[in-house]
Every structure is written in structure tokens, then in C-alpha cells.
PDB file of C-alpha atoms in Angstrom:
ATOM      1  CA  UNK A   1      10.017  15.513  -7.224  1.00 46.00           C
ATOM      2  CA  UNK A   2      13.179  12.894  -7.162  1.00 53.00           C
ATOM      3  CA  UNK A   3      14.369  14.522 -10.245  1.00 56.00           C
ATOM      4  CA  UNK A   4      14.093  17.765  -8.974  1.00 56.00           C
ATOM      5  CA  UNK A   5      15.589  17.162  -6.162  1.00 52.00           C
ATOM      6  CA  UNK A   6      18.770  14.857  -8.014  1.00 50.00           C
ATOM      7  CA  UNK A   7      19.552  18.295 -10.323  1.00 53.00           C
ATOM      8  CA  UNK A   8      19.141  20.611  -7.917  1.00 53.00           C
ATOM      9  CA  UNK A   9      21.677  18.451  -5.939  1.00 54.00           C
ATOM     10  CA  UNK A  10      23.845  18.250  -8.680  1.00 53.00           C
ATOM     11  CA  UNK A  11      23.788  22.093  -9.103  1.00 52.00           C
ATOM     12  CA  UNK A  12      24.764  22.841  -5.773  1.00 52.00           C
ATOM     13  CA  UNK A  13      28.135  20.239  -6.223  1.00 54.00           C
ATOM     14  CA  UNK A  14      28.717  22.025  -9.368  1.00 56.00           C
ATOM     15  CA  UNK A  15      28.979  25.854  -7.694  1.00 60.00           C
ATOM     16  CA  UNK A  16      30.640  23.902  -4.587  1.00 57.00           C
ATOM     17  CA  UNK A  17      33.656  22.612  -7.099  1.00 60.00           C
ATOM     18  CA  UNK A  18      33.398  26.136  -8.957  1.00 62.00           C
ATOM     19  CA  UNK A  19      34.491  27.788  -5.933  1.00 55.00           C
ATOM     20  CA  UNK A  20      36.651  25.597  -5.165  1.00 58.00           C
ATOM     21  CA  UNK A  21      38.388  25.823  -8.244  1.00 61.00           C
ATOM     22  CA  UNK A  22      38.744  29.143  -8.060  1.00 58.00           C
ATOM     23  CA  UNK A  23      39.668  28.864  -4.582  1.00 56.00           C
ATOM     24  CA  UNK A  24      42.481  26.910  -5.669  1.00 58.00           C
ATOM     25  CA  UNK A  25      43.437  29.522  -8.646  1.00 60.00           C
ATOM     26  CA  UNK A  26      43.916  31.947  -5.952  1.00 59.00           C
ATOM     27  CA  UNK A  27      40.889  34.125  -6.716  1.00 61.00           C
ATOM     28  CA  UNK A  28      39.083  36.121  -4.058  1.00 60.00           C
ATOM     29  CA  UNK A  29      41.448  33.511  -1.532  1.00 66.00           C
ATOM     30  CA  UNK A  30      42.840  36.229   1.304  1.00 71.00           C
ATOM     31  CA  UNK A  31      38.615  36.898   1.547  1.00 74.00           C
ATOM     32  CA  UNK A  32      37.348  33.372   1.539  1.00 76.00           C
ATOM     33  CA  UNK A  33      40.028  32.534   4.490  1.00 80.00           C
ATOM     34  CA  UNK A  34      38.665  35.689   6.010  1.00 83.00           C
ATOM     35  CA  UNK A  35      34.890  34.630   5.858  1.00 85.00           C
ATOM     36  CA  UNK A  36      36.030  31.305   6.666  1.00 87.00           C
ATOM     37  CA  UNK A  37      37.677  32.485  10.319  1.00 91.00           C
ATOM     38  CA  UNK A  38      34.831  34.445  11.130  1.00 92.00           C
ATOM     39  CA  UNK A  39      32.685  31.600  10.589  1.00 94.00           C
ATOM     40  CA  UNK A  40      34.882  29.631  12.791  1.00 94.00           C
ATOM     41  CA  UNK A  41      34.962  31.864  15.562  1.00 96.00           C
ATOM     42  CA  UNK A  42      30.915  32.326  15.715  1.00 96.00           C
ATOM     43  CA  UNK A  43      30.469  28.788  15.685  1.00 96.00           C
ATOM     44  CA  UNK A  44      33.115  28.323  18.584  1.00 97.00           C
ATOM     45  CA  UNK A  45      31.435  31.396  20.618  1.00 97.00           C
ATOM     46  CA  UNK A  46      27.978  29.416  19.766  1.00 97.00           C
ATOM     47  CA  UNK A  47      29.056  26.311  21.264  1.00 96.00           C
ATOM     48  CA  UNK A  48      30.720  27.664  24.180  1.00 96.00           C
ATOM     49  CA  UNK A  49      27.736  29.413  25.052  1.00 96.00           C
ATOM     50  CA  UNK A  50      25.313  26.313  24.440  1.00 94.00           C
ATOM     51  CA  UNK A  51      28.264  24.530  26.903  1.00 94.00           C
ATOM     52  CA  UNK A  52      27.746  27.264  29.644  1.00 94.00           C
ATOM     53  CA  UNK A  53      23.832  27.370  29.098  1.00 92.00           C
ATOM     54  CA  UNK A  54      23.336  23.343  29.744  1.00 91.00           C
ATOM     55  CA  UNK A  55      25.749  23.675  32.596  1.00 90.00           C
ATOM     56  CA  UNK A  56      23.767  26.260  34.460  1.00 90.00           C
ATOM     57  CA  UNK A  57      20.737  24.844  33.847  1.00 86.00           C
ATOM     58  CA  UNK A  58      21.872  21.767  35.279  1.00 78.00           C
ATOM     59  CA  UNK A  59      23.240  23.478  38.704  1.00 69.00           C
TER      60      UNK A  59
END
């Protein structure tokens, strides 16, 4: 299972620094900033909505 685990691990470093390297190339870059915003913004909606949900449920 630890072995498993350990390449599985080190496959998922490997892609990371693939995409990274092409990241860095300038391949596919205008679409990874792209994804990347969007990401951004859902996670800031998520928490501000998690903020406003404790703080009416505390009132």
C-alpha cells in the first residue's frame, strides 16, 4: 500500500512540473490564467458566502 501510495505521489509531482513546464514555455498560458481567475473568483464567492452564512446564523 506505502508503495503505491509513494509512486502514485510521485506521478502526480511529475504531471504537476509537466505543466508547469509548459506553463513556463508559454503553451496553452492565456487559458491556464483564464481557468486560474475563474477558480479564484468561485473560491472568493464561496467564502464570502460561508462569511455571510455563519454571520446570520449567529444573529
Amino acid at each position: 500500500m506505502d508503495n503505491e501510495s509513494i509512486k502514485e505521489d510521485k506521478n502526480s509531482k511529475g504531471d504537476f512540473f509537466d505543466w508547469s513546464k509548459d506553463h513556463i514555455r508559454g503553451k496553452n498560458t492565456r487559458n491556464d490564467t483564464i481557468a486560474m481567475w475563474i477558480f479564484i473568483i468561485i473560491v472568493l464567492i464561496l467564502g464570502i458566502t460561508m462569511v455571510i452564512m455563519i454571520n446570520t446564523s449567529k444573529r
